[in-house]
XYZ file of C-alpha atoms in Angstrom:
692
model
C 4.583 -46.690 -3.872
C 6.660 -48.219 -6.748
C 9.962 -46.470 -7.039
C 9.239 -45.225 -10.730
C 6.363 -43.441 -9.398
C 8.395 -41.163 -7.083
C 10.863 -38.409 -8.098
C 14.052 -39.294 -6.117
C 16.441 -36.880 -7.540
C 18.115 -34.176 -5.666
C 17.109 -31.547 -8.454
C 13.546 -31.467 -8.043
C 13.778 -28.496 -5.590
C 16.490 -26.033 -4.810
C 16.726 -25.903 -1.102
C 18.563 -25.071 2.169
C 18.940 -27.926 4.703
C 20.116 -28.418 8.222
C 19.521 -30.921 10.935
C 20.096 -31.937 14.599
C 23.152 -34.278 14.351
C 26.520 -34.929 15.909
C 28.240 -32.960 13.032
C 26.037 -29.735 12.985
C 26.032 -29.270 9.281
C 24.191 -27.115 6.725
C 23.770 -27.313 2.908
C 22.340 -25.626 0.088
C 21.424 -27.675 -2.692
C 20.914 -26.219 -6.147
C 20.254 -27.987 -9.384
C 20.777 -31.108 -7.922
C 24.103 -30.317 -6.591
C 25.475 -29.242 -3.189
C 26.517 -25.633 -4.009
C 27.323 -24.730 -0.097
C 28.306 -26.484 2.900
C 28.916 -25.598 6.499
C 30.206 -27.449 9.246
C 30.023 -25.904 12.828
C 33.400 -26.555 14.482
C 32.051 -25.761 18.069
C 31.826 -29.531 18.647
C 28.869 -28.888 21.008
C 24.991 -29.117 20.566
C 22.935 -29.667 17.546
C 21.458 -27.354 14.872
C 17.817 -27.307 15.960
C 16.687 -24.328 13.707
C 18.315 -22.501 10.761
C 16.955 -19.599 8.696
C 18.168 -18.724 5.444
C 17.843 -15.019 4.427
C 17.590 -12.980 1.110
C 20.936 -11.386 1.683
C 22.521 -14.821 1.862
C 23.259 -14.834 5.578
C 22.090 -17.589 7.853
C 20.780 -17.431 11.323
C 21.287 -20.754 13.306
C 20.363 -21.927 16.663
C 22.556 -24.977 17.970
C 21.325 -25.736 21.387
C 24.115 -23.975 23.469
C 24.070 -20.836 21.361
C 23.127 -18.815 18.240
C 25.107 -17.262 15.463
C 24.883 -15.381 12.082
C 27.014 -16.716 9.393
C 27.639 -16.002 5.733
C 28.001 -18.275 2.876
C 31.726 -17.426 2.906
C 31.642 -19.542 6.175
C 32.380 -16.078 8.134
C 30.830 -15.697 11.407
C 29.127 -12.127 11.886
C 28.428 -12.730 15.555
C 27.851 -15.576 17.911
C 26.104 -15.625 21.258
C 26.517 -18.453 23.816
C 23.439 -19.684 25.890
C 23.907 -18.901 29.527
C 24.807 -21.792 31.765
C 21.803 -24.409 32.173
C 20.032 -23.074 29.203
C 19.421 -24.013 25.782
C 18.414 -22.484 22.503
C 16.660 -24.215 19.643
C 14.872 -21.511 17.467
C 15.703 -18.038 16.225
C 14.057 -15.337 13.866
C 15.409 -12.146 12.387
C 13.832 -8.879 13.308
C 15.065 -6.303 10.540
C 18.775 -5.961 10.515
C 19.473 -4.900 14.133
C 17.547 -7.638 16.314
C 16.747 -11.155 16.570
C 14.465 -12.974 18.801
C 14.885 -16.384 20.324
C 13.531 -18.712 22.959
C 15.836 -19.592 25.737
C 14.954 -22.933 27.349
C 15.615 -22.874 31.040
C 14.252 -21.967 34.700
C 12.421 -20.063 33.737
C 12.306 -20.196 30.037
C 12.381 -16.830 28.189
C 11.679 -15.208 24.856
C 14.541 -12.841 24.241
C 15.204 -9.738 21.977
C 18.502 -9.173 21.340
C 20.437 -6.158 19.398
C 22.941 -7.485 16.789
C 25.860 -7.344 16.469
C 26.317 -5.745 20.071
C 24.307 -9.045 21.598
C 22.753 -6.498 24.038
C 19.682 -7.937 25.391
C 16.981 -5.070 25.034
C 13.849 -6.993 26.273
C 12.834 -10.568 27.532
C 9.745 -11.992 28.992
C 8.891 -15.575 30.610
C 7.038 -18.136 29.180
C 4.846 -20.972 30.962
C 6.265 -24.397 31.248
C 6.034 -27.912 32.921
C 8.069 -27.624 35.979
C 8.851 -31.242 36.158
C 10.164 -31.435 32.563
C 13.676 -31.245 31.282
C 14.974 -27.942 29.980
C 15.892 -29.654 26.751
C 12.186 -30.634 26.118
C 10.541 -27.304 26.889
C 10.521 -25.427 23.292
C 11.902 -26.094 19.629
C 10.394 -23.752 17.480
C 9.050 -20.268 17.289
C 7.926 -18.024 14.262
C 7.121 -14.329 13.664
C 3.821 -13.612 11.916
C 2.592 -11.248 9.477
C 0.880 -9.172 12.172
C 4.292 -8.771 14.088
C 3.474 -11.333 16.866
C 5.271 -14.306 17.759
C 3.997 -17.961 17.538
C 5.673 -20.326 20.053
C 5.381 -24.172 19.976
C 5.410 -25.268 23.704
C 6.358 -28.992 23.568
C 6.238 -29.229 27.325
C 2.583 -27.945 27.924
C 1.437 -29.134 24.434
C 0.234 -25.908 23.038
C 0.902 -22.836 20.662
C 1.072 -19.288 22.228
C 0.851 -16.172 20.405
C 2.727 -13.175 22.061
C 3.136 -9.551 21.525
C 6.657 -7.785 21.765
C 6.102 -6.733 25.124
C 5.135 -10.231 26.520
C 1.384 -10.190 26.292
C -0.425 -13.371 25.343
C -2.645 -12.708 22.527
C -4.089 -16.261 22.187
C -3.294 -19.919 23.183
C -4.510 -23.150 21.392
C -3.909 -26.378 23.362
C -4.209 -30.026 22.494
C -1.232 -30.483 20.314
C 2.293 -32.062 20.519
C 3.937 -29.152 18.518
C 7.543 -29.256 17.322
C 7.101 -26.412 14.944
C 4.479 -23.806 14.040
C 4.245 -21.022 11.421
C 1.445 -18.631 10.066
C 0.109 -19.356 6.418
C -0.563 -16.537 4.033
C -4.213 -16.438 5.095
C -3.522 -16.140 8.585
C -4.147 -19.747 9.604
C -1.664 -21.623 11.650
C 0.060 -24.546 10.465
C 1.467 -27.082 13.308
C 3.798 -30.042 12.826
C 3.613 -32.448 15.637
C 5.922 -34.755 17.263
C 3.579 -37.800 16.910
C 3.225 -37.517 13.074
C 0.325 -35.120 13.071
C 0.242 -32.154 11.015
C -2.652 -29.863 11.347
C -3.728 -26.477 9.905
C -6.103 -24.602 12.341
C -7.886 -21.168 12.207
C -7.561 -18.461 14.936
C -10.698 -20.059 16.630
C -8.819 -23.318 17.016
C -10.913 -25.234 14.583
C -8.923 -27.868 12.653
C -9.302 -27.063 8.886
C -6.950 -29.645 7.476
C -4.581 -32.423 8.789
C -2.358 -35.370 7.940
C -0.811 -38.227 9.738
C 2.688 -38.792 8.428
C 2.869 -42.079 10.292
C 0.782 -43.276 7.203
C 3.902 -42.428 5.144
C 6.356 -43.889 7.444
C 7.518 -40.326 8.658
C 8.071 -40.861 12.486
C 9.729 -37.729 13.352
C 8.307 -34.785 11.231
C 9.531 -31.323 12.501
C 9.014 -28.902 9.542
C 6.324 -28.626 6.831
C 6.314 -26.532 3.618
C 3.288 -25.816 1.669
C 3.958 -25.227 -1.932
C 1.866 -23.145 -4.177
C 0.401 -25.872 -5.969
C -1.082 -27.351 -2.618
C 1.528 -30.117 -2.235
C 3.395 -30.469 1.138
C 7.162 -31.125 2.056
C 7.748 -32.750 5.154
C 11.093 -33.444 6.660
C 11.720 -36.470 8.890
C 14.389 -36.482 11.433
C 16.653 -39.225 12.283
C 18.209 -39.655 15.854
C 21.935 -40.242 15.420
C 22.028 -40.929 19.139
C 20.322 -44.062 18.972
C 22.055 -47.140 20.371
C 21.301 -49.230 17.418
C 23.384 -48.086 14.283
C 21.241 -47.177 11.140
C 20.638 -49.822 8.676
C 22.110 -48.226 5.701
C 20.245 -50.514 3.376
C 16.904 -49.214 4.582
C 17.880 -45.676 5.404
C 15.020 -43.421 6.552
C 13.881 -40.804 4.126
C 14.943 -37.092 5.049
C 11.768 -35.619 3.484
C 8.643 -36.375 1.303
C 6.642 -34.239 -1.094
C 3.103 -35.284 -0.917
C 0.436 -33.975 -3.203
C -3.122 -32.764 -2.531
C -4.371 -36.291 -3.241
C -2.120 -37.832 -0.823
C 0.300 -39.473 -3.147
C 4.089 -39.005 -2.671
C 5.672 -37.468 -5.419
C 9.343 -36.703 -4.267
C 11.576 -38.491 -1.713
C 14.734 -37.072 -0.430
C 16.833 -39.906 0.877
C 20.460 -38.682 0.470
C 22.963 -40.510 2.891
C 25.789 -40.916 0.374
C 27.041 -38.657 -2.157
C 26.152 -36.488 -0.701
C 25.513 -37.293 2.841
C 22.999 -34.639 4.121
C 22.597 -36.053 7.583
C 19.424 -35.923 9.669
C 16.906 -33.243 8.828
C 15.555 -30.833 11.111
C 14.896 -27.652 8.725
C 14.387 -27.827 4.997
C 13.619 -24.328 3.206
C 13.122 -23.740 -0.300
C 15.477 -21.289 -1.720
C 12.430 -19.342 -3.088
C 11.439 -18.775 0.442
C 14.518 -17.267 1.771
C 13.447 -14.739 4.427
C 13.943 -10.871 3.720
C 14.750 -9.646 7.210
C 13.890 -6.279 6.167
C 10.204 -7.176 6.223
C 10.070 -9.024 9.401
C 9.047 -7.296 12.507
C 8.082 -7.826 16.024
C 5.732 -5.372 17.384
C 7.446 -1.858 17.249
C 10.812 -3.549 16.221
C 11.342 -2.871 12.582
C 7.464 -2.200 12.235
C 6.724 -1.278 8.664
C 4.837 2.104 8.033
C 2.459 2.400 5.116
C 3.002 5.228 2.409
C 0.661 7.962 2.633
C -0.072 11.006 0.737
C -0.406 13.426 3.570
C 1.851 13.672 6.543
C 0.776 14.137 10.111
C -0.717 17.415 11.155
C -1.086 18.485 7.569
C -4.789 19.461 7.431
C -6.666 19.967 4.153
C -10.147 21.116 3.546
C -12.737 22.530 5.773
C -14.632 21.138 8.650
C -18.345 20.309 8.703
C -20.923 20.217 11.340
C -22.001 22.055 14.432
C -18.450 21.975 15.391
C -16.767 21.967 12.293
C -14.486 18.892 11.718
C -15.375 17.249 15.039
C -15.256 13.746 15.656
C -16.420 11.885 18.693
C -14.790 8.695 19.811
C -16.504 6.563 22.719
C -14.404 4.018 24.074
C -16.153 1.486 26.389
C -14.054 -1.481 27.412
C -16.315 -4.390 28.014
C -18.981 -3.780 25.618
C -17.532 -6.698 23.262
C -16.265 -9.747 25.006
C -16.243 -12.669 22.650
C -13.395 -15.120 23.428
C -12.590 -15.593 19.655
C -13.345 -19.299 19.767
C -16.578 -20.199 21.213
C -19.952 -19.790 19.425
C -20.790 -16.609 17.644
C -19.766 -13.218 18.532
C -23.250 -11.955 17.967
C -24.556 -13.966 21.165
C -25.856 -12.168 23.943
C -23.346 -13.527 26.304
C -20.584 -11.981 24.466
C -21.987 -8.458 24.501
C -23.082 -5.844 27.081
C -26.247 -4.094 25.631
C -26.240 -1.742 28.561
C -23.073 -0.578 27.609
C -23.936 -0.285 24.054
C -26.997 1.931 25.122
C -24.615 4.330 26.837
C -22.279 4.597 23.690
C -24.688 5.959 21.445
C -26.050 8.883 23.506
C -22.602 9.704 24.813
C -21.498 9.791 20.909
C -24.135 12.414 19.961
C -23.553 14.401 23.147
C -19.795 14.583 22.594
C -20.380 15.596 18.976
C -22.712 18.395 19.488
C -21.502 19.565 22.813
C -24.965 19.075 24.198
C -25.662 18.197 27.913
C -28.223 15.334 27.143
C -28.957 12.900 24.353
C -32.444 14.646 23.695
C -30.760 18.000 23.209
C -28.066 16.431 21.172
C -30.495 14.799 18.524
C -32.547 17.905 18.389
C -29.201 19.998 17.610
C -28.511 17.283 14.956
C -31.818 17.602 13.297
C -31.833 21.460 13.384
C -28.300 21.926 11.863
C -29.117 19.266 9.243
C -32.448 21.053 8.249
C -31.061 24.370 8.179
C -28.379 23.616 5.816
C -30.697 21.686 3.475
C -32.954 24.826 3.374
C -35.843 23.464 5.735
C -35.390 26.148 8.460
C -33.916 25.614 11.823
C -36.307 22.894 12.945
C -36.149 19.243 14.221
C -37.519 16.103 12.957
C -41.333 16.033 12.176
C -43.449 12.957 12.275
C -43.620 11.030 8.887
C -40.026 11.906 7.807
C -38.209 8.799 7.067
C -34.792 8.140 8.531
C -32.754 5.232 6.656
C -29.843 3.576 8.401
C -27.490 2.184 6.145
C -25.853 -0.951 7.961
C -22.842 -2.809 6.809
C -23.577 -6.405 6.304
C -21.113 -7.067 3.480
C -20.402 -10.604 4.897
C -24.092 -11.730 4.922
C -25.911 -13.234 1.851
C -28.607 -14.953 3.798
C -30.389 -14.151 6.846
C -28.659 -16.757 9.002
C -26.141 -15.498 11.502
C -22.683 -16.392 10.808
C -19.358 -15.873 12.648
C -18.269 -13.198 10.112
C -18.053 -9.474 11.263
C -21.050 -7.386 10.257
C -22.990 -4.606 11.907
C -23.393 -5.357 15.460
C -27.195 -6.071 16.795
C -26.359 -4.529 19.918
C -25.032 -1.207 18.390
C -28.076 -1.295 16.096
C -30.649 -1.817 18.867
C -28.767 0.964 21.041
C -29.037 3.368 18.003
C -32.677 2.813 17.391
C -33.266 3.199 21.138
C -31.610 6.224 21.214
C -33.259 7.601 18.197
C -36.707 6.802 19.520
C -36.139 7.519 23.292
C -33.876 10.603 23.098
C -34.481 11.923 19.281
C -38.372 11.513 19.487
C -38.496 9.491 16.051
C -41.394 7.248 15.515
C -40.323 3.625 15.028
C -42.475 3.431 11.873
C -40.248 6.364 10.331
C -37.053 4.269 10.906
C -35.777 1.987 7.954
C -32.874 -0.348 8.795
C -31.433 -1.230 5.429
C -28.649 -3.151 3.652
C -29.689 -2.963 -0.112
C -26.802 -5.092 -1.333
C -26.674 -7.972 1.170
C -28.933 -9.681 3.878
C -30.042 -8.370 7.357
C -29.078 -11.186 9.687
C -31.485 -12.799 12.269
C -29.504 -11.458 15.235
C -30.209 -7.826 13.919
C -34.021 -8.243 12.914
C -35.145 -10.080 15.980
C -33.250 -7.871 18.371
C -34.795 -4.814 16.938
C -38.141 -6.101 15.844
C -39.117 -7.594 19.457
C -38.698 -4.144 20.812
C -39.731 -2.147 17.754
C -42.019 -4.175 15.508
C -43.029 -0.969 13.510
C -39.305 -0.514 12.248
C -38.936 -1.380 8.472
C -36.411 -3.799 7.430
C -35.228 -3.672 3.762
C -32.420 -5.954 2.382
C -31.447 -7.590 -1.020
C -33.357 -10.877 -0.742
C -36.325 -9.859 1.368
C -38.628 -12.387 3.084
C -38.929 -13.355 6.721
C -39.952 -9.897 7.868
C -37.637 -7.970 5.552
C -38.735 -6.032 2.529
C -36.953 -6.742 -0.670
C -35.184 -3.636 -2.004
C -36.202 -1.946 -5.179
C -34.097 0.593 -7.066
C -34.134 3.695 -8.924
C -32.243 3.398 -11.999
C -29.555 5.624 -13.379
C -29.304 7.810 -10.118
C -25.483 8.143 -10.247
C -23.725 10.411 -12.744
C -19.986 9.826 -12.104
C -17.577 12.857 -12.552
C -15.473 10.641 -15.234
C -16.369 7.694 -17.207
C -16.318 4.858 -14.537
C -16.929 1.963 -16.635
C -19.390 -0.592 -15.398
C -19.844 0.809 -11.901
C -23.283 0.642 -10.384
C -25.499 3.455 -11.201
C -28.934 2.811 -9.552
C -29.759 3.487 -5.901
C -32.089 1.802 -3.525
C -35.226 3.417 -3.083
C -35.110 3.322 0.571
C -32.114 5.597 0.247
C -33.484 7.980 -2.157
C -36.832 8.300 -0.603
C -35.403 8.838 2.865
C -35.542 12.394 4.301
C -32.443 11.725 6.522
C -29.573 9.057 6.192
C -27.347 7.443 8.865
C -24.438 5.665 7.706
C -23.326 3.019 10.157
C -20.018 1.459 8.984
C -17.548 -0.815 10.456
C -14.016 -0.189 11.514
C -11.894 -2.565 9.476
C -9.439 -2.962 6.694
C -10.000 -3.848 3.224
C -7.749 -5.774 0.585
C -8.523 -3.243 -2.086
C -8.707 0.348 -0.770
C -6.926 -0.490 2.385
C -9.829 0.550 4.675
C -13.580 0.156 4.409
C -15.210 2.829 6.380
C -18.212 5.210 5.752
C -17.342 6.035 2.266
C -16.994 2.509 1.202
C -20.291 1.646 2.934
C -22.279 3.621 0.308
C -21.345 0.952 -2.210
C -23.933 -1.110 -0.571
C -26.682 1.382 -1.182
C -26.343 0.799 -5.189
C -27.866 -1.631 -7.145
C -24.981 -4.223 -7.149
C -25.166 -7.973 -7.298
C -25.576 -9.993 -4.058
C -22.329 -11.923 -5.464
C -19.701 -9.397 -5.068
C -17.413 -10.950 -7.695
C -19.886 -10.008 -10.400
C -19.586 -6.347 -9.542
C -17.371 -3.754 -10.864
C -14.875 -2.017 -8.582
C -13.519 0.679 -10.751
C -11.583 3.518 -9.322
C -11.982 2.029 -5.671
C -8.544 1.007 -4.968
C -5.594 3.267 -4.944
C -2.196 2.921 -6.698
C -0.292 1.014 -3.894
C 3.106 0.960 -5.516
C 3.493 4.245 -7.292
C 1.114 6.315 -5.432
C -0.053 8.122 -8.614
C -3.004 10.498 -8.105
C -6.305 9.449 -9.714
C -10.118 9.902 -9.786
C -11.719 7.909 -6.890
C -15.414 6.694 -6.866
C -15.606 7.189 -3.231
C -15.776 10.969 -3.570
C -18.770 10.887 -6.057
C -20.714 8.765 -3.437
C -19.593 11.312 -0.552
C -20.724 14.160 -2.556
C -24.126 12.633 -3.934
C -27.246 14.472 -2.592
C -28.843 10.968 -1.786
C -25.721 9.612 -0.183
C -23.202 11.411 1.660
C -24.970 15.002 1.380
C -27.966 13.344 2.981
C -26.334 11.907 6.025
C -27.407 13.265 9.252
C -24.951 11.341 11.033
C -21.928 9.128 10.273
C -21.087 6.252 12.751
C -18.391 3.686 12.696
C -19.015 0.558 14.601
C -15.722 -0.407 16.315
C -17.167 -2.515 19.059
C -14.970 -5.357 17.600
C -13.251 -4.044 14.595
C -11.109 -6.224 12.611
C -7.889 -6.543 10.492
C -9.501 -9.082 8.189
C -12.291 -7.850 5.749
C -13.713 -11.291 5.628
C -14.355 -13.824 8.483
C -14.704 -13.411 12.399
C -13.479 -10.483 14.063
C -9.669 -10.811 14.087
C -7.296 -10.076 15.820
C -7.827 -8.195 19.204
C -6.287 -4.848 19.428
C -2.968 -4.711 21.164
C -1.810 -1.091 21.157
C -3.039 1.646 23.425
C -5.843 2.373 24.455
C -7.192 -1.022 23.652
C -4.245 -2.930 25.317
C -5.216 -6.618 24.162
C -9.109 -5.998 24.107
C -11.623 -5.577 21.292
C -11.590 -2.090 19.986
C -14.848 -1.362 22.016
C -15.417 1.877 20.100
C -17.975 4.051 18.307
C -16.742 7.002 16.147
C -19.419 9.550 15.219
C -19.219 12.773 13.112
C -21.137 15.097 10.942
C -17.955 15.340 8.848
C -17.658 12.304 6.585
C -13.919 13.005 5.800
C -12.900 13.704 9.505
C -14.776 10.772 10.453
C -12.976 8.285 8.199
C -9.763 10.086 8.850
C -9.909 9.297 12.484
C -10.798 5.769 11.845
C -8.229 5.357 9.344
C -5.461 6.729 11.760
C -6.753 4.174 14.475
C -6.389 1.181 12.057
C -3.041 2.371 10.756
C -1.832 2.800 14.205
C -2.693 -0.761 15.039
C -1.782 -2.628 12.002
C 0.637 -0.524 10.069
C 1.932 -3.575 8.151
C -1.374 -4.389 6.395
C -0.404 -4.605 2.690
C -3.188 -2.602 1.257
C -2.715 0.686 3.482
C -0.368 2.299 0.967
C -1.851 5.496 -0.114
C -5.301 4.549 1.421
C -5.809 8.073 2.172
C -6.086 9.056 -1.455
C -9.917 9.340 -1.597
C -9.887 11.733 1.556
C -7.150 13.839 0.103
C -9.254 14.133 -3.132
C -12.390 14.908 -1.288
C -10.833 17.638 1.072
C -8.881 19.292 -1.980
C -12.067 20.096 -3.977
C -11.870 22.167 -6.251
C -8.058 21.807 -6.750
C -7.695 18.159 -6.611
C -4.229 16.477 -6.891
C -5.742 14.185 -9.601
C -6.970 16.910 -11.575
C -10.480 15.601 -11.445
C -13.539 17.975 -11.540
C -15.893 16.356 -9.184
C -19.453 17.173 -9.901
C -23.035 17.110 -8.289
C -25.794 16.794 -10.480
C -23.770 17.975 -13.392
C -22.394 21.119 -11.576
C -18.743 21.209 -10.470
C -18.136 21.326 -6.906
C -16.580 24.338 -5.535
C -15.899 23.366 -1.814
C -14.197 20.752 0.050
C -16.562 17.866 1.361
C -14.906 17.939 4.747
C -11.588 18.183 6.900
C -8.837 15.899 6.467
C -5.797 15.382 8.550
C -3.600 12.643 9.957
C -2.704 12.736 13.712
C 0.887 12.790 14.931
C 2.866 10.341 17.023
C 0.986 11.392 20.133
C -2.411 10.861 18.582
C -3.099 14.696 18.364
C -4.582 16.839 15.588
C -4.330 20.545 14.805
C -7.691 20.949 13.025
C -9.625 17.799 13.491
C -11.503 18.254 16.651
C -11.309 14.840 18.270
C -13.303 14.227 21.362
C -12.034 11.094 23.123
C -14.297 9.748 25.843
C -13.817 6.459 27.851
C -16.640 5.027 29.594
C -16.380 2.582 32.558
């Protein structure tokens, strides 16, 4: 490009800069001037990695050691690499630890306490035994999930590790120099032969750029700007036998816009001489070490309204406040990359068929699934003024599924209700519960019932009805009764109509999913009721008033969920609450992701089903499982507000008078409690059963 089309000034960005060179220097460039410079006096090695932090301190890895320095050029601490090893990358873990990769025989990930320099944990990394120590690893970065991404130059792959050394995932076929997680969880890889690629966690390439097209032969780090532009640095080897041609000096970095045009060029070898580039970091991207964690080290904890073992409310059910948690490792086996998770090869139907009967037996305390279903129906009918009797032929049972990610009948990779759990539920209802297939309605009024669910159930039970938002292909199109919901407060444009299949049913089963949500923090049984209302298929056109909590201040307020839980044709008509956690997910949208690392899952999918007659207790247990696994998830702050409100009726913290059909509620809607550090409750009656 013509020079006049490209900004070549130092003032376009304020940035921190360092590079692998003979002089081992670092700079801060601000407002077009070098505002700080540092020169390492060890006279050994090369600065391969450096991290500017919000407190002004800098971590650096200089091949033969690591250190933390201040902008007053003071060394806070320094650590020398053991003989025969090299260190080329480092990351902070809060204020008390760092993690680095130590090239060697064998190479290791090392977690070190600072400033004491005590090694608290280490685990080995795979490498090519024939290669040099120098060429093993260059870059590693911690993720928003508290895992470590490692660029393995020797094997040409990216690893993801937990803090205890378990490999979460591996993506091959790259020549990585550096790797980083992007804000939406994708992975950006800068390769040694000019390829920059962004991949999803299934390994699919979403975007790529070849820097050789721009004359960049040695890219090592990439910055994605908020406007979609990319800044890519370009290293120059000072150890080349041929001296640099100063008249045609290589660029140190380029900014390339979304259309592929160069808009900024950094080429500063004189006044000031910045030297070769390995690291370039915008000052606005300084790392807040207090927010960086690795597993349990510096792990954040969400702010909650209720502390552990502080029960609120009254339990419901045959055994008040009982929640059954059935854990069956192996029921879900998707590799996270190949095909769709709904395929038969990735799921064990026989295991799913065992989980549903076991859940109702654990819940009711009955020795057989047949007696358990009878107990559920008798208890429900007695409490609803129908006498202590079971199900009768002709009574309708609607199962509210959760297919929030489906707007067509076509199967997608995104997480929705499991066809295997759904079939297992129908099988148990028919075989154990004595329910006629023609009395069962599988429904998703606000979305579409996907083919995998429809055909798996229809082939065995063609008399079961299927009702969804779009109809056709064997599904009935949902109709609605208008103005069925009267909210306890003025709730703006929130939906007020209810699906006829829900209102007309004699019994409901709420079959939700175990996952987080960017709004209310979790999306469990209470959130699943939203899909029974007359909302639009396109979610952005719907109101979400009083659904999310005040995540910053924790100010108590009215919660829409409580009105759904209290509604006579929603929460109060539910025979059973189920949460399908056979996969579970940290991501509300997209494929199930990631696998669950902590006990009792230990690197597997959750492989769980949670069941209760008490909606509050059911969501409480599922919420604790999610918080225990992903405490860093940003929306979890005060996610327990709706459960505190529901369990505190009539004396709610927000002061809201919740009503049912115009009458003020005078009793809690269930039992709420958080478990303690040992996963124990004082009032919630949790029955955990592991099936093999």
